[in-house]
Coordinates of C-alpha atoms and ligand atoms in Angstrom, one line a residue:
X19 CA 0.0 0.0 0.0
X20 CA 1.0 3.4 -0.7
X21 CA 2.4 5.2 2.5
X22 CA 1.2 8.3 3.8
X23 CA 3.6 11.2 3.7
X24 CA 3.8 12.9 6.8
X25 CA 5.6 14.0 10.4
X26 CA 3.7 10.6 11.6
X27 CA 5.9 8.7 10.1
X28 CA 9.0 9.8 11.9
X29 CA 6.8 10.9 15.5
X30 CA 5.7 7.3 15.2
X31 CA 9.0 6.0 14.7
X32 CA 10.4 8.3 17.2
X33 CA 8.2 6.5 19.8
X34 CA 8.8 3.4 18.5
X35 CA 5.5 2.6 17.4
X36 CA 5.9 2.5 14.0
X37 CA 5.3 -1.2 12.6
X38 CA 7.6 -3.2 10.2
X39 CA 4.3 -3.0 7.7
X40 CA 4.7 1.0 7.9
X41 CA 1.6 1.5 10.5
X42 CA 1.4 2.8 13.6
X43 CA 0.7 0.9 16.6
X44 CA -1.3 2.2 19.8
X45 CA 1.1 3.3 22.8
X46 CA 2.1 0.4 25.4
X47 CA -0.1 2.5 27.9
X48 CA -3.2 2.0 25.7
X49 CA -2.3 -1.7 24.5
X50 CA -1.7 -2.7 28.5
X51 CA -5.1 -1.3 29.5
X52 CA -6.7 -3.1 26.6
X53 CA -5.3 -5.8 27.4
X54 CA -6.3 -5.8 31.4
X55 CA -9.7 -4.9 29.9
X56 CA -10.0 -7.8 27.9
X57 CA -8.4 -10.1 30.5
X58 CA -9.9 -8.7 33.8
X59 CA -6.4 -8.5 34.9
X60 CA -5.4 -6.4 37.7
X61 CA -3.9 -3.2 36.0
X62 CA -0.9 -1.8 37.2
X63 CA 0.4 -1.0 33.8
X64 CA -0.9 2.5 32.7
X65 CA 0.0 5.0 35.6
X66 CA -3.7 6.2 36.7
X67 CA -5.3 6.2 40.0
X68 CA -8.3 4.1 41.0
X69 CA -9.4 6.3 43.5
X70 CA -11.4 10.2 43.1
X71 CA -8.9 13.0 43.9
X72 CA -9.7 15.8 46.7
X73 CA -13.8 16.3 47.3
X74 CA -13.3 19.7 47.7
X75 CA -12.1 19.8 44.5
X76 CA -14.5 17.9 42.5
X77 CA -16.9 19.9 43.6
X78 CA -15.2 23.3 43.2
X79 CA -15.2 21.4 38.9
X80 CA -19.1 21.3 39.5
X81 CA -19.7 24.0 40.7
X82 CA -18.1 26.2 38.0
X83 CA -20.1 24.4 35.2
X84 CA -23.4 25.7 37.3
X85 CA -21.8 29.0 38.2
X86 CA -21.4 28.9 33.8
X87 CA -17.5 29.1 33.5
X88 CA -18.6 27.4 30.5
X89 CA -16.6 29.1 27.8
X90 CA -13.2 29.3 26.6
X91 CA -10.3 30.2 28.9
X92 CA -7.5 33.7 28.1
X93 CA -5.1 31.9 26.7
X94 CA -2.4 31.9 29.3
X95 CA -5.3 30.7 31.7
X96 CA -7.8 32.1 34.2
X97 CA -5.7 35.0 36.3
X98 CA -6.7 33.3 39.5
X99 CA -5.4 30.1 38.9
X100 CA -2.3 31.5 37.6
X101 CA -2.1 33.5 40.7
X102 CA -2.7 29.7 42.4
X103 CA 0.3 28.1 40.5
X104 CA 2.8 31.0 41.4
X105 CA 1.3 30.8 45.4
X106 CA 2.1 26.9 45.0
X107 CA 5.7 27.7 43.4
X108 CA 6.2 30.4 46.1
X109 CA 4.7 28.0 49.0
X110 CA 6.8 24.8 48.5
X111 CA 9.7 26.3 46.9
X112 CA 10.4 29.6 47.1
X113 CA 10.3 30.7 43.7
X114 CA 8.7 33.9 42.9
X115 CA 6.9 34.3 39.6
X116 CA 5.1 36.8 38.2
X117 CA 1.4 34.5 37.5
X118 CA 0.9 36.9 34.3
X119 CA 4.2 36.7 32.7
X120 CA 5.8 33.7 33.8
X121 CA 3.0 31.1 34.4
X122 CA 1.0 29.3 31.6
X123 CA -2.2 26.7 32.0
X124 CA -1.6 23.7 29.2
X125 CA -3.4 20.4 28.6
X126 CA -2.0 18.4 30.5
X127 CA 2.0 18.2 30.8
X128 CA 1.9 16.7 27.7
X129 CA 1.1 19.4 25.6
X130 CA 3.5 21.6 27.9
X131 CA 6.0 19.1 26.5
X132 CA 5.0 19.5 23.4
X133 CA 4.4 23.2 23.0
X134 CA 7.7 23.2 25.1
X135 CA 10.1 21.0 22.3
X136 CA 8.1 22.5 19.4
X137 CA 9.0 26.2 20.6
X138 CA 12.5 25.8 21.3
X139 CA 14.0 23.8 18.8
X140 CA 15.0 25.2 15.7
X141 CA 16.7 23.2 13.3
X142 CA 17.8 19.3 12.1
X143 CA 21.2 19.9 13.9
X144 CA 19.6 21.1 16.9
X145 CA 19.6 17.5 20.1
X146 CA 17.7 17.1 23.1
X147 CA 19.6 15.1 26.1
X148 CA 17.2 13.1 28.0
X149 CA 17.6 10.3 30.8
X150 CA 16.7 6.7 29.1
X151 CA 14.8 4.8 29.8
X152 CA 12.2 8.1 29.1
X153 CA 8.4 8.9 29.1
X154 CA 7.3 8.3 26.0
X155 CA 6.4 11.2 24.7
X156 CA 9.9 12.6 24.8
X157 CA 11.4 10.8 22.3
X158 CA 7.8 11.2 19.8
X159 CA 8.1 15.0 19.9
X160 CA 11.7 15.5 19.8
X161 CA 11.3 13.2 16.5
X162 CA 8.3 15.7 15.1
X163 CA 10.4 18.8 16.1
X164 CA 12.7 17.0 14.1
X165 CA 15.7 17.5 16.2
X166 CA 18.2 14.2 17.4
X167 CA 17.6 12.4 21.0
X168 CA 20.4 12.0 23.0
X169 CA 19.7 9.6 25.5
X170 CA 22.0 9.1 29.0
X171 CA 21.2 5.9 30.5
X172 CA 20.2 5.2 34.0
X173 CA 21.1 2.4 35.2
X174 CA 20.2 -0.3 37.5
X175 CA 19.3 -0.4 40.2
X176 CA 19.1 2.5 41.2
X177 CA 18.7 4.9 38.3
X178 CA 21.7 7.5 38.5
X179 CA 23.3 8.2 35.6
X180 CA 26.8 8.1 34.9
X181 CA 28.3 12.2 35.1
X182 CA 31.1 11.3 33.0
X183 CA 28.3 10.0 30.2
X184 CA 26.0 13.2 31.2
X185 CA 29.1 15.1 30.8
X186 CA 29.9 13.5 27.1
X187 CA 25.9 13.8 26.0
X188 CA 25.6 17.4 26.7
X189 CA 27.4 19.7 23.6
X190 CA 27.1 22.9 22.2
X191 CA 24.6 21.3 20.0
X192 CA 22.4 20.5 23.2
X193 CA 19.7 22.8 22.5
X194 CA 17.5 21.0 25.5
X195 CA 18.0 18.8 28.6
X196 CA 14.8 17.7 29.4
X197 CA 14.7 16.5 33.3
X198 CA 12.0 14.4 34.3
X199 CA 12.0 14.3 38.5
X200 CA 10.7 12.1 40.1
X201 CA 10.9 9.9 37.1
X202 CA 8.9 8.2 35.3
X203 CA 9.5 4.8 34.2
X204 CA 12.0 4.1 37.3
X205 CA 10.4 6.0 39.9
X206 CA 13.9 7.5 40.7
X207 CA 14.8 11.0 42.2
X208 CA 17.9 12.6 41.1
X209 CA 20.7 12.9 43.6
X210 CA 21.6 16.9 44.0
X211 CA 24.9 16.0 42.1
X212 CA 22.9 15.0 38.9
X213 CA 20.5 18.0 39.4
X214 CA 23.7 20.2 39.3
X215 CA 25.9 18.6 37.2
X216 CA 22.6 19.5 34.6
X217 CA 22.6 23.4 36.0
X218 CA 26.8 23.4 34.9
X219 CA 26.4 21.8 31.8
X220 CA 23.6 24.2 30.7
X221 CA 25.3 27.3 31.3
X222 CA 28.8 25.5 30.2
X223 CA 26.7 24.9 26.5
X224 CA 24.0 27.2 27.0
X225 CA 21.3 25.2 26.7
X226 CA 18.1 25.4 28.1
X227 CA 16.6 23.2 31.3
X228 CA 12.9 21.7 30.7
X229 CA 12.1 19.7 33.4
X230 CA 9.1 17.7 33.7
X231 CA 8.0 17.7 37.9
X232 CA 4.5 15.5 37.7
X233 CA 5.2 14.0 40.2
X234 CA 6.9 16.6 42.6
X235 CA 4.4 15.8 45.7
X236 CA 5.3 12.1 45.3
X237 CA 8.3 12.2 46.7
X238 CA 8.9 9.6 49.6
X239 CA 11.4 11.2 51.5
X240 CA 11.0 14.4 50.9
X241 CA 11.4 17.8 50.5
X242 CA 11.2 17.7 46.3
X243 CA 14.2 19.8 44.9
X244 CA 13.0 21.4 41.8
X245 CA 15.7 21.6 39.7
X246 CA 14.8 25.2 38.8
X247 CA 15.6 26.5 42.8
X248 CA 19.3 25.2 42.0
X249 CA 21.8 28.4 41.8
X250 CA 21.6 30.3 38.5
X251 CA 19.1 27.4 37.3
X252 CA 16.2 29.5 37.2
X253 CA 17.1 32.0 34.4
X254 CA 17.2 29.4 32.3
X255 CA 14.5 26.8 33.3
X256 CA 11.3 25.6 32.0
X257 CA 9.5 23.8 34.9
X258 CA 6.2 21.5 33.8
X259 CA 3.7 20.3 36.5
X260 CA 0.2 18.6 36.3
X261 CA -2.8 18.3 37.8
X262 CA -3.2 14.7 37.6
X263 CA -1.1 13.3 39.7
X264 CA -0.9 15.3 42.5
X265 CA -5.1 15.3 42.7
X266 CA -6.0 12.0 41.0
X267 CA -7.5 13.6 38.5
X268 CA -5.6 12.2 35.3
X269 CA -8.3 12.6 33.2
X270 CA -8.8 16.9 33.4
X271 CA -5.5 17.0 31.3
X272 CA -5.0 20.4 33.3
X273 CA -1.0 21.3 33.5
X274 CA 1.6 24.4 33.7
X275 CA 4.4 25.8 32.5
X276 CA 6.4 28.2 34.5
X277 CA 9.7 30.4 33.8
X278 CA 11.3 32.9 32.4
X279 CA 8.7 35.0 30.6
X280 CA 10.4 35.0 27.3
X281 CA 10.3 31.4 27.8
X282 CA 7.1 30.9 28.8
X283 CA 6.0 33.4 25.6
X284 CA 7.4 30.9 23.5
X285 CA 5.6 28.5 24.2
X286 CA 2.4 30.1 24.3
X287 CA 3.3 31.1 21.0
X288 CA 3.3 27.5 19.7
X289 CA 0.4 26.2 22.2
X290 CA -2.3 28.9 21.4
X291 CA -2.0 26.8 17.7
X292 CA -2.4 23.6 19.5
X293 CA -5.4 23.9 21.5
X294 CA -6.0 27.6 22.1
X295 CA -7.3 26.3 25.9
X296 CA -8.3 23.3 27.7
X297 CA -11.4 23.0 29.8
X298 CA -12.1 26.0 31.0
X299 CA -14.2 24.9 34.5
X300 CA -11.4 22.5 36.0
X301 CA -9.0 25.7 36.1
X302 CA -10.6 27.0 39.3
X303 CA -11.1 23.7 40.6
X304 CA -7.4 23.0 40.1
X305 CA -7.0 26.5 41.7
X306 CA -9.1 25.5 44.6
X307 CA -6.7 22.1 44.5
X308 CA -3.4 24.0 44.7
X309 CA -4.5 25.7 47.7
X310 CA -5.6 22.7 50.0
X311 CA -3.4 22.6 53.4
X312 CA -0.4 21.2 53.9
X313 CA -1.8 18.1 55.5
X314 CA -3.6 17.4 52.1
X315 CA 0.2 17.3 50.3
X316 CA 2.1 15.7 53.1
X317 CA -1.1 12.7 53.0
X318 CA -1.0 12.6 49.1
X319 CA 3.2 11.3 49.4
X320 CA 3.4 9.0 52.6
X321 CA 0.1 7.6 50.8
X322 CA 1.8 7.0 48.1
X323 CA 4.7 5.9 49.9
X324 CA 3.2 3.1 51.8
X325 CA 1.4 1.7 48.7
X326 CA 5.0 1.8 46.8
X327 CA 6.3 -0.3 50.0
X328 CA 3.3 -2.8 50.1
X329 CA 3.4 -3.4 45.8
X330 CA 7.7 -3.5 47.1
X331 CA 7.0 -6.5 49.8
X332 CA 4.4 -8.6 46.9
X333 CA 7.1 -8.3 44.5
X334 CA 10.0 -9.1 46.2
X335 CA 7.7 -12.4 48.0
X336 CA 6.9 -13.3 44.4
X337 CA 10.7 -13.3 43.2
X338 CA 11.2 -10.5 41.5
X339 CA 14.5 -8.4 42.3
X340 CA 12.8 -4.6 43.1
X341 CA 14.4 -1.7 42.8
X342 CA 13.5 1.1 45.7
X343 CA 11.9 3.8 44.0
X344 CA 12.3 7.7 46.0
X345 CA 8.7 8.6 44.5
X346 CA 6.3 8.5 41.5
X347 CA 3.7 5.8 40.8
X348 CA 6.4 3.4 40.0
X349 CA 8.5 0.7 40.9
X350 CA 10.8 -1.7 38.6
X351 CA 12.0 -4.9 39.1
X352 CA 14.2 -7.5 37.5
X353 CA 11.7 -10.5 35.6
X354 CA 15.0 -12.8 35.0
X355 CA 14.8 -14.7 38.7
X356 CA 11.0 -15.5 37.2
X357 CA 12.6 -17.2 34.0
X358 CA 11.9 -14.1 31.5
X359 CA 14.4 -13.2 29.3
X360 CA 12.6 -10.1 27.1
X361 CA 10.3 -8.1 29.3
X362 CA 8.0 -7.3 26.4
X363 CA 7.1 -10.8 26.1
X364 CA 6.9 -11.3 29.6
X365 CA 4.5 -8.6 30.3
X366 CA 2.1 -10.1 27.3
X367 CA 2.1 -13.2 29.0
X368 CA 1.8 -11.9 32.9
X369 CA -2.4 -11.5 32.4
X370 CA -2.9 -15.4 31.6
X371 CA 0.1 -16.5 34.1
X372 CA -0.6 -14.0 37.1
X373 CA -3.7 -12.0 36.2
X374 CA -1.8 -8.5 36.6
X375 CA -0.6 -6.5 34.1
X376 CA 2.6 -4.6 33.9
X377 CA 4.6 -2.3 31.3
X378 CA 8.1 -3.6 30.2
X379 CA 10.7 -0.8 30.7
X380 CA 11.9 -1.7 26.9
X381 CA 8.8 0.5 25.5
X382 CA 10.7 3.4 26.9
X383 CA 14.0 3.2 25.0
X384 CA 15.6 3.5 21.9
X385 CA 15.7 0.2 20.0
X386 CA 19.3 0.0 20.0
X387 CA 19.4 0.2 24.3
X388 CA 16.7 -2.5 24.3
X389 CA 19.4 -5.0 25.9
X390 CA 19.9 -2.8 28.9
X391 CA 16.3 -3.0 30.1
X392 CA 15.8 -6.4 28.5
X393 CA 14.2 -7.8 31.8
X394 CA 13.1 -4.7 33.7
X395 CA 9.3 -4.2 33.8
X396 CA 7.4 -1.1 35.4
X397 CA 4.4 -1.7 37.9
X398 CA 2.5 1.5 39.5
X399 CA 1.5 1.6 43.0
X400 CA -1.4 3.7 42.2
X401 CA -4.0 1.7 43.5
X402 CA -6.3 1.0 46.1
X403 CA -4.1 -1.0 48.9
X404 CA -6.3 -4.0 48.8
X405 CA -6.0 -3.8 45.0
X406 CA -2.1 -4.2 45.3
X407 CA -2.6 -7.0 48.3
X408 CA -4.2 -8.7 45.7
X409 CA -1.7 -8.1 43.0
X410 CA 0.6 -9.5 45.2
X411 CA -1.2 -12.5 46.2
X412 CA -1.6 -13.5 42.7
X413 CA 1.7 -12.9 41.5
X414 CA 3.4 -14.7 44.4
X415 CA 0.9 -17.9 42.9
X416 CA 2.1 -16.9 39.4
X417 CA 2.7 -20.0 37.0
X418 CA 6.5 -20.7 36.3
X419 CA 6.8 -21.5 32.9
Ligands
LIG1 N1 5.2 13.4 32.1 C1 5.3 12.3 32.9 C2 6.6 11.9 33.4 C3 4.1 11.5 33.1 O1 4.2 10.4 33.8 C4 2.9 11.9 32.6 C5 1.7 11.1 32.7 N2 1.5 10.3 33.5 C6 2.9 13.1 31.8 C7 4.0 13.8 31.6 C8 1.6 13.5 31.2 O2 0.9 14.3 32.1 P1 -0.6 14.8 31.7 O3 -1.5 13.7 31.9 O4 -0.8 15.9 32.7 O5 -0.6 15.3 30.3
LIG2 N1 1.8 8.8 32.4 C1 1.1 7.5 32.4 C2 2.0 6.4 32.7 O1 3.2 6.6 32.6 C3 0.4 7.2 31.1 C4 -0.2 8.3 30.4 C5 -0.6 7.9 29.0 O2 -1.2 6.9 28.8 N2 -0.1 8.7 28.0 O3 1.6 5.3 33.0

């Protein structure tokens, strides 16, 4: 058949998801939940809660839509919750931000990332340093900007990278180093040497720090260091948050940019083109969100904390070698003491063997790394705790093939 011209092509490809017959195939997160759908197997693939976030919230979403905040949003979103997202920035960080200039409302982090890479990068010869293994959509829109990943590995088990190889990755070509802390797939937090070995390197090759901080109230033994409160980090910093993890509320796609405000103007000039807005009556709900008390923050991390040590305890009982995440949804472990030899196949068996289903860490690395992460496979803790007791029940029954 006759292919389709097209940025697809290579955004697919860049992702990995483009098939030997020249299709594209569905993201691991959406072929995992299929595939708990159609098993009934206990998902802890695709990184979403099971529980509603923050009443007080929900209802602040309701109430809007009667109140009739009904239409779309200003562009850089409503004042007040941008006033909200400074307060937060200011609260748990001490940065100060200007909400009009320096603070913009996305959908979701991902289109942050995306309005983010799109912005910034310029030209073919233009690369993007990343930690591998990497969220997925790094490496699909740094292949639509067209500019080249250059992936550091993390290795493990404990997911530091090597300074010497962040040292060699990061050029005058470097246009980006894109920082994702806590991270997602390994659930690792940087050490404060990585985080300023990055803040030396960028102003050594001028490049500019994104850094994607989803999951900065999931940190298990806290405080989170934004990377951006690092000396002479912040000039040059894009920092990208989300609603959904810190609420539970995946699915109102509301997130942020902050940062310079040239920066941040760049990227509204690219996101305006994008979506124009998102869903205008979960801004002051997520506004009502990012002032809950301190309580409601501290609760939302040793929650998560204690469910990342009970899915920990079932994998480690059912023979898997675990690495100890520092935050996130996530926790890896090692499949070869269970026989498994390619994680991929492994997790495409684990609904008919164990009735759970997990994401290998091999969908989040470039083809020629597979070998690395050939074993490793991703399970999130983000479930109810008698969800996870089960989890671990069944896979400490799982069939040995
Ligand atoms: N970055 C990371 C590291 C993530 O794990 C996720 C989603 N789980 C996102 C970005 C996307 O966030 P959002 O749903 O707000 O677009
Ligand atoms: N961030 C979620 C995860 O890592 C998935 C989001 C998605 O499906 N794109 O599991």
């Amino acid at each position: 058949m006759h292919q389709l011209p097209g940025a697809w092509q290579r955004t697919a490809r860049g992702a990995g998801l483009l098939a030997p017959d020249g299709s594209s195939v569905p993201t691991i997160f959406a072929e995992m939940s299929a595939l708990a759908a159609a098993t009934g197997a206990l998902n802890l693939g695709q990184g979403f809660p099971d529980e509603d976030g923050p009443a007080p919230v929900l209802e602040a979403a309701r109430d809007a839509i009667a109140r009739g905040v009904n239409q779309y949003a200003p562009g850089r979103g409503f004042p007040d919750l941008l006033s909200a997202i400074a307060e937060h920035q200011r609260r748990f960080y001490g940065l100060e931000l200007d909400p009009q200039r320096e603070v913009l409302v996305t959908v979701g982090a991902t289109e942050a990332l995306a309005a983010t890479l799109l912005a910034l990068i310029d030209s073919p010869d233009d690369e993007v340093v990343v930690f591998e293994p990497y969220y997925d959509s790094y490496a699909a829109c740094v292949a639509l900007s067209g500019a080249k990943l250059v992936p550091v590995p993390l290795r493990w088990p404990d997911f530091q990278p090597d300074l010497e190889q962040l040292a060699s990755a990061i050029t005058d070509r470097t246009r980006v180093i894109l920082v994702n802390d806590p991270h997602n797939p390994t659930g690792t937090v940087f050490s404060r040497e990585v985080l300023d070995e990055v803040v030396r390197l960028a102003h050594r090759h001028d490049a500019i720090i994104v850094t994607d901080e989803v999951y900065e109230h999931l940190v298990f033994e806290g405080p989170h260091v934004p990377i951006a409160t690092l000396p002479g980090a912040a000039e040059r910093t894009l920092t990208i948050s989300s609603a959904g993890k810190t609420f539970s509320l995946t699915g109102w796609k509301t997130g942020w940019v902050t940062g310079p405000a040239e920066l941040v103007t760049a990227v509204l000039a690219v996101k305006q083109f994008l979506t124009y807005v998102g869903g205008s009556p979960f801004q002051p709900a997520i506004a009502v969100g990012l002032r809950l008390p301190d309580a409601f923050f501290a609760s939302v991390a040793s929650e998560m904390a204690e469910k990342a040590q009970l899915l920990g305890t079932g994998l480690r009982a059912a023979g898997f070698e675990v690495s100890t995440p520092g935050g996130s949804y996530f926790t890896v472990v090692d499949a070869a003491p269970l026989g498994a030899t390619d994680a991929d196949a492994f997790c495409r068996e684990l609904p008919a063997r164990a009735g759970v289903v997990g994401i290998p860490l091999t969908a989040f690395v470039s083809p020629a790394h597979r070998d690395r992460y050939a074993t490793l496979v991703r399970f999130a803790a983000c479930k109810r705790v008698d969800v996870l007791a089960d989890a671990a029940e069944r896979l400490a029954g799982m069939t040995v093939t």
